XYZ file of N, CA, C and O in Angstrom:
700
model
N 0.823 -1.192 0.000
C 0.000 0.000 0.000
C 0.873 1.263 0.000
O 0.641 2.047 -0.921
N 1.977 1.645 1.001
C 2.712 2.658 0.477
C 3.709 2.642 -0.648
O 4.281 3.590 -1.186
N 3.772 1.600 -0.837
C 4.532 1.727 -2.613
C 3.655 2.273 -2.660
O 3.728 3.401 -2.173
N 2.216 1.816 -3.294
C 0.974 2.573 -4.410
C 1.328 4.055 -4.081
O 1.801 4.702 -5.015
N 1.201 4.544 -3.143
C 1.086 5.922 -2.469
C 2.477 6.550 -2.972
O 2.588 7.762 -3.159
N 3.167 5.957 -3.108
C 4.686 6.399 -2.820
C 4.565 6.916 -4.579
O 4.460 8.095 -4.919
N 4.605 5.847 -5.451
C 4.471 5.557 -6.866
C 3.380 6.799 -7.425
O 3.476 7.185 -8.591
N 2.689 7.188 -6.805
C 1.484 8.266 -7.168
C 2.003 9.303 -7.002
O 2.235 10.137 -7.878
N 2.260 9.382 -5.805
C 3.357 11.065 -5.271
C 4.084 10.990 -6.051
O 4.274 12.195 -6.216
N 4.800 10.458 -6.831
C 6.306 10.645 -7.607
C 5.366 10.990 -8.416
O 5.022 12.170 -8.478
N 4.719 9.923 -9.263
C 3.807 10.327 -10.473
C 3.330 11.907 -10.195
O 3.923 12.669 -10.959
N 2.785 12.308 -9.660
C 2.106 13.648 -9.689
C 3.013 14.553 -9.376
O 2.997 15.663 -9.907
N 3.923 14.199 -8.471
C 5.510 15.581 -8.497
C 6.039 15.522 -9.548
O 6.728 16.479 -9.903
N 5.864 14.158 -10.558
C 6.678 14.414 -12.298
C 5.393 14.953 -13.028
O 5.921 15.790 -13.760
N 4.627 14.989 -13.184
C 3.636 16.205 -13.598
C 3.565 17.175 -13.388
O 3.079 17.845 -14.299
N 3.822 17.658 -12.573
C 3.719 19.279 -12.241
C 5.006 19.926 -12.855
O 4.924 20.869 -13.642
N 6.318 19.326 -12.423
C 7.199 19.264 -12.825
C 7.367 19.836 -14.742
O 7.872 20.868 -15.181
N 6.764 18.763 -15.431
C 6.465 18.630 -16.670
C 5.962 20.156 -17.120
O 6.478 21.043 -17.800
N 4.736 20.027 -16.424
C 3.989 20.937 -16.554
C 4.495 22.237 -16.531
O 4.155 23.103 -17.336
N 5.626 22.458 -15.261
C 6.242 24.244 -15.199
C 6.794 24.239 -16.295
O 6.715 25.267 -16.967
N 7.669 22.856 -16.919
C 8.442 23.018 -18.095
C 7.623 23.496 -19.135
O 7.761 24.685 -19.423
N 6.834 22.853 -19.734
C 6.299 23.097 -20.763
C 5.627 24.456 -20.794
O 5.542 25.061 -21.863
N 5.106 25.005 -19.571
C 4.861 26.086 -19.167
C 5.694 27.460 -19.830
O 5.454 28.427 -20.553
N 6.984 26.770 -18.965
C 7.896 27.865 -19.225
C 8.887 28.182 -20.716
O 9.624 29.087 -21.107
N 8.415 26.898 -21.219
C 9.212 27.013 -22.350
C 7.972 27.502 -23.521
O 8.410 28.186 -24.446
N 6.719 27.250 -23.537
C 5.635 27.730 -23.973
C 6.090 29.547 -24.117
O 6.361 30.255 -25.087
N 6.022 29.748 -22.960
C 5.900 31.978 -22.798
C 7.041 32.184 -23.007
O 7.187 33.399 -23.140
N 8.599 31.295 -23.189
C 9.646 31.637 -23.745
C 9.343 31.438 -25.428
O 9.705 32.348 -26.174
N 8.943 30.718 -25.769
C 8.890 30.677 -27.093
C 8.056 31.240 -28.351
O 8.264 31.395 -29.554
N 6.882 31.491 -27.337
C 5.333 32.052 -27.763
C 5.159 33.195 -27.678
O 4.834 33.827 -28.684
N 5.320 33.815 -26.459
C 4.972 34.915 -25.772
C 5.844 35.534 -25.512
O 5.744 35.893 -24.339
N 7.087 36.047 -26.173
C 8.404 36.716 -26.077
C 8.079 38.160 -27.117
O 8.107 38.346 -28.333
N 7.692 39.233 -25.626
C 7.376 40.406 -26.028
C 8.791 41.131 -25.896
O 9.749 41.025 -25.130
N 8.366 42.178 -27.373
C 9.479 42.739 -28.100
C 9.893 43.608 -26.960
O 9.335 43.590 -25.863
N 10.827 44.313 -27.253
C 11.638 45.479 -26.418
C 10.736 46.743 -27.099
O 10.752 46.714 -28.329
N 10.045 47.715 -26.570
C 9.320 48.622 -27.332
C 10.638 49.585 -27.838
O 11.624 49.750 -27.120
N 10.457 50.332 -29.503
C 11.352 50.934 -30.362
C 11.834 52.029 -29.354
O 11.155 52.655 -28.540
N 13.480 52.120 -29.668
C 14.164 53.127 -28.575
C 14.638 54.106 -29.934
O 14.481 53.832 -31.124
N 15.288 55.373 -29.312
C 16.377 55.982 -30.018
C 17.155 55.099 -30.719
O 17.169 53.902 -30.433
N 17.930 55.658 -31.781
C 19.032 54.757 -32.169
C 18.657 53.864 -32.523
O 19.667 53.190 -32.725
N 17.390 52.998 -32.910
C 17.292 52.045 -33.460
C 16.946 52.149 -35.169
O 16.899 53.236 -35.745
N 16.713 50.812 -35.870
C 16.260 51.141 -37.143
C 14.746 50.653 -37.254
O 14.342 49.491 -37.268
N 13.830 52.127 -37.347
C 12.583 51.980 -37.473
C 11.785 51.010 -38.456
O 11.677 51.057 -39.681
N 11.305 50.191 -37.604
C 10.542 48.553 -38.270
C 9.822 49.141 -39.006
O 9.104 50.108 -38.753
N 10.061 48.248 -40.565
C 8.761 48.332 -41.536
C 7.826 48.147 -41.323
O 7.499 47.146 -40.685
N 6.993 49.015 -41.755
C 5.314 48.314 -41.604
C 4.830 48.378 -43.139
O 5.628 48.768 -43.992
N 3.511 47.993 -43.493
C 2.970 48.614 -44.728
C 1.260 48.208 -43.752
O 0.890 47.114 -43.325
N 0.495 49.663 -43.666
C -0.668 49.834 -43.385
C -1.561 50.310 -44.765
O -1.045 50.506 -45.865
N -2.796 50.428 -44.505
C -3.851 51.016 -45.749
C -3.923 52.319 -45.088
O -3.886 52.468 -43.866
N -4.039 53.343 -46.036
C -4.632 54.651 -45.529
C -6.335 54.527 -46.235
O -6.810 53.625 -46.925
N -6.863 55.597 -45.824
C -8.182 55.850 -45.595
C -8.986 55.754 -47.280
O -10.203 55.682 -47.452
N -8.114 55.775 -48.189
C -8.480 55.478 -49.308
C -8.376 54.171 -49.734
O -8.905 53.714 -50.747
N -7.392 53.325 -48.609
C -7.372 52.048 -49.102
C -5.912 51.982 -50.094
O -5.945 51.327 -51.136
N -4.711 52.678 -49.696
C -4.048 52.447 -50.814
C -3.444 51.945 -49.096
O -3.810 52.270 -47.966
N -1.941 50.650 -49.819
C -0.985 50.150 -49.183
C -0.379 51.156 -48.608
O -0.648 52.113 -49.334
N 0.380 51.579 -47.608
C 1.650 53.028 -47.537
C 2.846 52.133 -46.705
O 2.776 51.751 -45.537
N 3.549 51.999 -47.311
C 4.616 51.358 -46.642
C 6.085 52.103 -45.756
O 6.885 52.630 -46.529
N 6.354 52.149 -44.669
C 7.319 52.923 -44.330
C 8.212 53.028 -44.941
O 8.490 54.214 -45.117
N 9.155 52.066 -45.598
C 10.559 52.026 -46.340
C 10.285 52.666 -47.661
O 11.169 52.624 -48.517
N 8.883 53.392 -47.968
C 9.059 53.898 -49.422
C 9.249 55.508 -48.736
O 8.410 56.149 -49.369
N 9.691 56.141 -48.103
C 9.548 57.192 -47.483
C 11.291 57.299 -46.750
O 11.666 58.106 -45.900
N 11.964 56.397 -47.300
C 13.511 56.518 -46.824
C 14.100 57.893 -47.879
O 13.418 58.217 -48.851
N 15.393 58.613 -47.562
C 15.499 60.006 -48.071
C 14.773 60.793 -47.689
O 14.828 61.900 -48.225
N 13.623 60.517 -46.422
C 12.972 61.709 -45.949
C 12.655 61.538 -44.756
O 12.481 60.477 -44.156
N 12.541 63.036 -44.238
C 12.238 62.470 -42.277
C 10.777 61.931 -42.321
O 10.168 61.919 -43.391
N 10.435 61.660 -41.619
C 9.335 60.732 -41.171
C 8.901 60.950 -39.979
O 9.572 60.507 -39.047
N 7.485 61.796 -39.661
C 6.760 62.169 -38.167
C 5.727 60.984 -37.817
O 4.521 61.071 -38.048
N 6.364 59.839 -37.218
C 5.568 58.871 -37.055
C 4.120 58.742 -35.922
O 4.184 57.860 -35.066
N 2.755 59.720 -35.974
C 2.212 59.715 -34.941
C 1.231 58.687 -34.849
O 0.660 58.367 -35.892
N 0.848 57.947 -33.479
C 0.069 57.159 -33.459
C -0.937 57.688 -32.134
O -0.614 57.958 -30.977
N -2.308 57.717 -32.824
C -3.297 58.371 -32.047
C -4.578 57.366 -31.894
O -4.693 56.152 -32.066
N -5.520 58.423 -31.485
C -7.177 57.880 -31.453
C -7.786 58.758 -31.490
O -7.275 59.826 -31.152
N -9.533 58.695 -32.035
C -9.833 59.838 -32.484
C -11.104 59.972 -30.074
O -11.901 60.748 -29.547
N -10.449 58.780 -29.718
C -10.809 59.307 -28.603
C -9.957 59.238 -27.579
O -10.117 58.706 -26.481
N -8.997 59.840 -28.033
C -7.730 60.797 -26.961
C -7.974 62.491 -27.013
O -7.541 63.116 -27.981
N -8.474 62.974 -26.247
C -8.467 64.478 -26.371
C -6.587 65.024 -26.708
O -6.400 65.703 -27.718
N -5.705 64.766 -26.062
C -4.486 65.282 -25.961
C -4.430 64.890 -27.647
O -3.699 65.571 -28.366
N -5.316 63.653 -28.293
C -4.167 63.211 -29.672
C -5.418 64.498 -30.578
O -5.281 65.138 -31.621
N -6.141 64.449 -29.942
C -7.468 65.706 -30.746
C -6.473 66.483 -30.479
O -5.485 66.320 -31.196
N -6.397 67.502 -29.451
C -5.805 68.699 -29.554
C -4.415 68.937 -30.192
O -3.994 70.093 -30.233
N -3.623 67.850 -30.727
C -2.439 68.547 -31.062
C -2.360 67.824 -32.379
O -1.277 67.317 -32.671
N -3.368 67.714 -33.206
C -3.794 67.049 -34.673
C -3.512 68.350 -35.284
O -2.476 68.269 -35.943
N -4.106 69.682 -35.325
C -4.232 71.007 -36.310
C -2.927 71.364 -35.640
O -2.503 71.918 -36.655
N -1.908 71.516 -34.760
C -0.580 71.788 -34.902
C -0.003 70.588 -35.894
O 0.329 70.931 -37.029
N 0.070 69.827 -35.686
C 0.830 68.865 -36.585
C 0.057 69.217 -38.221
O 0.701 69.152 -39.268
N -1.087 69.503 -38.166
C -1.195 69.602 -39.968
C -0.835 71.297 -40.103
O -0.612 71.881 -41.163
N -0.841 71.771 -39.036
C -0.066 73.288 -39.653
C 0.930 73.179 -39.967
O 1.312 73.880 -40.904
N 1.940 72.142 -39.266
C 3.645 72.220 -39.209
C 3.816 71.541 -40.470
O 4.888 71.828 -41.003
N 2.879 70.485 -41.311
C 3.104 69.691 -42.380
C 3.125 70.671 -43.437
O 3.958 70.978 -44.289
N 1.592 71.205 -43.039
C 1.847 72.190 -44.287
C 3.220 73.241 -44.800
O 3.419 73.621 -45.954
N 4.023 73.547 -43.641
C 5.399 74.291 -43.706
C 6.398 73.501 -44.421
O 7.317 73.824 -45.173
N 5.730 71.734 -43.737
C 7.676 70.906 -44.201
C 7.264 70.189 -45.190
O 8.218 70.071 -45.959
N 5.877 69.355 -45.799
C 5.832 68.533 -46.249
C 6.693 68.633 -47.690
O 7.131 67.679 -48.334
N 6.825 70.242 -48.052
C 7.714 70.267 -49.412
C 9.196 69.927 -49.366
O 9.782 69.383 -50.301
N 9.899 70.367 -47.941
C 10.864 70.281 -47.279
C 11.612 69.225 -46.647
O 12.308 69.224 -45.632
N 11.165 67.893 -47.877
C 11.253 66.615 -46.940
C 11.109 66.128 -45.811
O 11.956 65.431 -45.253
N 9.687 66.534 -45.209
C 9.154 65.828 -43.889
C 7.941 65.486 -44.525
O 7.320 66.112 -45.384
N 7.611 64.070 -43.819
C 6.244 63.219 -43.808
C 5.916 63.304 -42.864
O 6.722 63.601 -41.982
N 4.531 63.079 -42.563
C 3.842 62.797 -41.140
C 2.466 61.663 -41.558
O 1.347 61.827 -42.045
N 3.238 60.500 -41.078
C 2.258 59.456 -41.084
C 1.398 59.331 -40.004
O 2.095 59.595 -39.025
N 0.125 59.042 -39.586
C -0.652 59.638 -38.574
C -0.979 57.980 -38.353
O -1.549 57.605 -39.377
N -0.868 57.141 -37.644
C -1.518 55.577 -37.657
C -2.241 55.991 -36.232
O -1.874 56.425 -35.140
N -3.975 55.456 -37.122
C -5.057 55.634 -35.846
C -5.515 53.909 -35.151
O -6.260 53.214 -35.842
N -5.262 53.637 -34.480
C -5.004 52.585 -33.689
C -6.343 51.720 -33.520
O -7.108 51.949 -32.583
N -6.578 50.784 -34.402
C -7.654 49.840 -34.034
C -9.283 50.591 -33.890
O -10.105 50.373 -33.000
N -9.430 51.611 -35.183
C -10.890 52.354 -34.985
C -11.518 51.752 -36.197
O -10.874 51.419 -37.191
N -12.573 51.652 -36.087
C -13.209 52.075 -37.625
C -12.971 52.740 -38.761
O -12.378 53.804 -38.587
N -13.314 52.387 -40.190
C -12.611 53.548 -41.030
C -13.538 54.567 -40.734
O -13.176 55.742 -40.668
N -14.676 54.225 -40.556
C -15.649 55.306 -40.711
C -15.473 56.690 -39.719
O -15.629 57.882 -39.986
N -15.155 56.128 -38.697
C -14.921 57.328 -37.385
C -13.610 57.761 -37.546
O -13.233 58.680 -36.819
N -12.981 57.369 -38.208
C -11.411 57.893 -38.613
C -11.576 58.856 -39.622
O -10.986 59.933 -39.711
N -12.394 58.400 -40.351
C -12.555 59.870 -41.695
C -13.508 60.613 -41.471
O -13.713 61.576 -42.211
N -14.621 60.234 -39.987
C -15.290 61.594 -39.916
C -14.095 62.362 -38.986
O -14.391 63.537 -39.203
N -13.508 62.381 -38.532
C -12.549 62.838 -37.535
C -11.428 63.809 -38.205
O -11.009 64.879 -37.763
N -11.056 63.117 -39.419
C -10.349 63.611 -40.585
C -10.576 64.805 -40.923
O -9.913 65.832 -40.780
N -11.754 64.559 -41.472
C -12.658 65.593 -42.527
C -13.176 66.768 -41.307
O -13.451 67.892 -41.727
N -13.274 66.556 -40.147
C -13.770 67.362 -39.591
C -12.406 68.672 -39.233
O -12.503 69.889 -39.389
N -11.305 67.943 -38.765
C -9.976 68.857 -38.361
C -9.301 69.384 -39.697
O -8.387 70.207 -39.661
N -9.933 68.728 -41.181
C -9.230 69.202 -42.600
C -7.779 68.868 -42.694
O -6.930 69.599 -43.205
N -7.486 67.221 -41.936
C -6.329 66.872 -42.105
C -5.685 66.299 -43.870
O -6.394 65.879 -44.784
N -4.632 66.421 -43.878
C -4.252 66.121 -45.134
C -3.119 65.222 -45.210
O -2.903 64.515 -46.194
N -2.377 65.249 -44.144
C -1.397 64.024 -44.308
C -2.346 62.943 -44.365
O -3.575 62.925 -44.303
N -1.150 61.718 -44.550
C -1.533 60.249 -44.643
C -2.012 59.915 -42.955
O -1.456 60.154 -41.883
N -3.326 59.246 -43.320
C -3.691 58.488 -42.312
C -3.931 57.251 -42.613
O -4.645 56.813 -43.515
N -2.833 56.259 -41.224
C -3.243 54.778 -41.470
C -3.664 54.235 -40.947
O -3.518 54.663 -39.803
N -4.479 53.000 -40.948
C -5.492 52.512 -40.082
C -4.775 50.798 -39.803
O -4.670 49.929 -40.669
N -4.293 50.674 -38.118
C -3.807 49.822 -37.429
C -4.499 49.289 -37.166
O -4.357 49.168 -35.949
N -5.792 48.468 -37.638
C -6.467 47.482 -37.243
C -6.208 46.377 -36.297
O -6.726 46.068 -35.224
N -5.247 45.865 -37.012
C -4.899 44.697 -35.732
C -3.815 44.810 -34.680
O -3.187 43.934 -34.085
N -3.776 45.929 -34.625
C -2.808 46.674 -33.867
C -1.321 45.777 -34.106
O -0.499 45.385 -33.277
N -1.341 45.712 -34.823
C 0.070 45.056 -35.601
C 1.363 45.610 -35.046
O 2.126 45.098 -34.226
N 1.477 47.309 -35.966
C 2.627 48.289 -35.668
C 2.489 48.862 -34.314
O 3.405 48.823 -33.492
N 1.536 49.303 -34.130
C 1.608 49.756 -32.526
C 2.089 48.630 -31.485
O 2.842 49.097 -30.631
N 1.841 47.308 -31.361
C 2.289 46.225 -31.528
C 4.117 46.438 -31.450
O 4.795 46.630 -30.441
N 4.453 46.353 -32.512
C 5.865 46.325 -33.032
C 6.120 47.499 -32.503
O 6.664 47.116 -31.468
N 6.131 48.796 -32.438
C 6.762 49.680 -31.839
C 6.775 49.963 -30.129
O 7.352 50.696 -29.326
N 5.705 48.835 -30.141
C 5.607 48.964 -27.970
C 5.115 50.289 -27.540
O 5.507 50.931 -26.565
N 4.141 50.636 -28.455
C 3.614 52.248 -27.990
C 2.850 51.407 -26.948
O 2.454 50.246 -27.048
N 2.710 52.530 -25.623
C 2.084 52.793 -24.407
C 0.543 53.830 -24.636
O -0.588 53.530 -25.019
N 1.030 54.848 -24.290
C -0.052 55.971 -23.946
C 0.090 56.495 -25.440
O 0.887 56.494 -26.379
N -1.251 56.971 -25.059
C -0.912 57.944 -26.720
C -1.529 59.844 -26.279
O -2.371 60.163 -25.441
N -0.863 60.595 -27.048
C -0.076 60.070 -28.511
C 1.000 59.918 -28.306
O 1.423 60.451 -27.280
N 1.889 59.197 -29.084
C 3.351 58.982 -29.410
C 3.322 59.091 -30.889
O 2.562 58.777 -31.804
N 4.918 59.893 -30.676
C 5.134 60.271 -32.101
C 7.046 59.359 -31.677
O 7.652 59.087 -30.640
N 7.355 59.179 -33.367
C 8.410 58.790 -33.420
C 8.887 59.590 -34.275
O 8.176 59.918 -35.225
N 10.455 60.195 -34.120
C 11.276 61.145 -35.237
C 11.743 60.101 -35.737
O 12.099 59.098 -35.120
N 11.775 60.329 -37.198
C 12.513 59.168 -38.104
C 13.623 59.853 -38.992
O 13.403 60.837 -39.697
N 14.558 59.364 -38.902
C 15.587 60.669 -40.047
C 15.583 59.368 -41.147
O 15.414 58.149 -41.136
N 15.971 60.775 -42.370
C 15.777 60.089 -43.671
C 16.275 59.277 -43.764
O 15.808 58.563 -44.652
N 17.832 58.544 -42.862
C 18.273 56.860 -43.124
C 17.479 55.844 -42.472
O 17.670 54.636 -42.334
N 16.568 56.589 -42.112
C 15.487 55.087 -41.335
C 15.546 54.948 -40.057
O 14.692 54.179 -39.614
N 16.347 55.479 -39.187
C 17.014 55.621 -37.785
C 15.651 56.132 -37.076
O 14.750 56.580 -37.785
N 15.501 56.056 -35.565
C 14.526 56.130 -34.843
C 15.327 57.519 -33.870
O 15.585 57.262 -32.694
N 15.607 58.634 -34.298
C 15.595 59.831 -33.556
C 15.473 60.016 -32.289
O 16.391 60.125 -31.476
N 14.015 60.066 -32.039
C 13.476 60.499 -30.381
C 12.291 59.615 -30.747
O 12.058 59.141 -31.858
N 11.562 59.468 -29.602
C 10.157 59.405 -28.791
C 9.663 60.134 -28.047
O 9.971 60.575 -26.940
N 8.550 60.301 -28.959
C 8.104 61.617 -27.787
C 6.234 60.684 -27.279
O 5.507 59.918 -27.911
N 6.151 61.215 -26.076
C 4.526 60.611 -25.515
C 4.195 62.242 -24.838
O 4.824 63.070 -24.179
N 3.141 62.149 -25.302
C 2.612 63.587 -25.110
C 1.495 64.393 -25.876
O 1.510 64.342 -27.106
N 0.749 64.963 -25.380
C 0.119 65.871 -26.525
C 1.871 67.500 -27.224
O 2.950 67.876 -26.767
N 1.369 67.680 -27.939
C 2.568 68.531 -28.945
C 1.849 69.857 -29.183
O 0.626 69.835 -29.319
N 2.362 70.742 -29.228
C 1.699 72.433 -29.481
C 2.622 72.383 -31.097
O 3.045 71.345 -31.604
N 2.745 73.513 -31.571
C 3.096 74.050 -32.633
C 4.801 74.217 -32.466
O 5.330 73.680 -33.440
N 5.417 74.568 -31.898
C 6.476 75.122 -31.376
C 7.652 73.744 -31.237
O 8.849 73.675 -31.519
N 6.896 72.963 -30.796
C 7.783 71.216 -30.146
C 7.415 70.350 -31.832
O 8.097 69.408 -32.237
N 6.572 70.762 -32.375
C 6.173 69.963 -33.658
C 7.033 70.538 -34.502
O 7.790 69.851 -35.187
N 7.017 72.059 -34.562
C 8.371 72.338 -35.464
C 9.945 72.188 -35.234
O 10.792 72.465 -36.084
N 10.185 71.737 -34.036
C 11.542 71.795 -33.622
C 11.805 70.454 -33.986
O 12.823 70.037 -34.539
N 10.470 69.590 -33.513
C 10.830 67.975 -34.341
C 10.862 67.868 -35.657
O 11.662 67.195 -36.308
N 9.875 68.624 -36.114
C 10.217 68.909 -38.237
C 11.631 69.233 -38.325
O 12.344 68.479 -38.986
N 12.116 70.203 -37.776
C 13.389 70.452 -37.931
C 14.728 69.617 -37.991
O 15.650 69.679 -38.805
N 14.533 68.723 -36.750
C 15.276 67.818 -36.807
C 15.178 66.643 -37.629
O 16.058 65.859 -37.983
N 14.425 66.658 -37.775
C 14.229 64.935 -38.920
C 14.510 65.535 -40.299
O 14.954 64.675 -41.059
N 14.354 67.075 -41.011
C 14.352 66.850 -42.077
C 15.525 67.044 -42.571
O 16.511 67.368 -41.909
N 15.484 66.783 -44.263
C 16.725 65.891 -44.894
C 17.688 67.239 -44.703
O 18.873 67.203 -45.033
């Protein structure tokens, strides 16, 4: 009778056993979340749809800075500092600066009334499966990423942005 007993306890301490393993090698292998994008790094490709439905791919936008913002059209801070960023575009966009705007897992529909309402004109892309936001380890929003024209990841900024901090970042990213 304590064999049986004895033979069971082992049995079930080599299960559990098993179990942390497979456990642990499971969320090492599966579930191995990225390092979110720092300075100094080289900004991950994406290719999103903008609001018309065309592809926009980051790497076709190399030779130029790149204002990477990622918002929602229900963040007040990413509302309020949308018409500084399309004022500052309108200054650089000739001047080799882009400003890609990726709106994070909305509808198209509430994305282009949101659009049309502030008279934005840069590219807006729509992160459905939160893919890139995803890949870049954005937190709070908004976050913007400076991109210089070799593809390099500049700064991070988390924050709402006035006119003044949007042009000093145009400044720096462009070619």
């Amino acid at each position: 009778m304590k064999k049986r007993q004895r033979l069971i306890m082992r049995s079930v301490i080599l299960v559990v056993i098993a179990l942390a393993l497979g456990y642990t090698l499971y969320n090492t292998v599966f579930n191995d979340k990225k390092e979110p994008v720092q300075a100094g790094d080289t900004a991950p490709n994406f290719v999103l749809k903008d609001l018309k439905g065309n592809e926009v791919e980051l790497e076709d936008y190399k030779g130029k800075g790149v204002f990477l913002n990622f918002w929602g059209t229900y963040c007040p801070p990413c509302e309020k500092e949308m018409p500084a960023i399309q004022r500052q575009y309108d200054k650089y966009k000739d001047q080799g600066v882009v400003v890609l705007a990726v709106d994070i897992a909305e509808p198209k529909f509430t994305v282009e009334k949101f659009a049309n309402r502030l008279n934005l004109t840069f590219p807006i892309l729509l992160d459905q499966q939160r893919e890139v936001v995803d890949e870049y380890g954005v937190g709070n929003l908004p976050a913007t990423y400076l991109i210089s024209p070799e593809g390099k990841v500049i700064d991070k900024i988390t924050g709402e942005l006035n006119d003044t901090l949007v042009r000093n970042y145009m400044e720096k990213i462009k070619p």
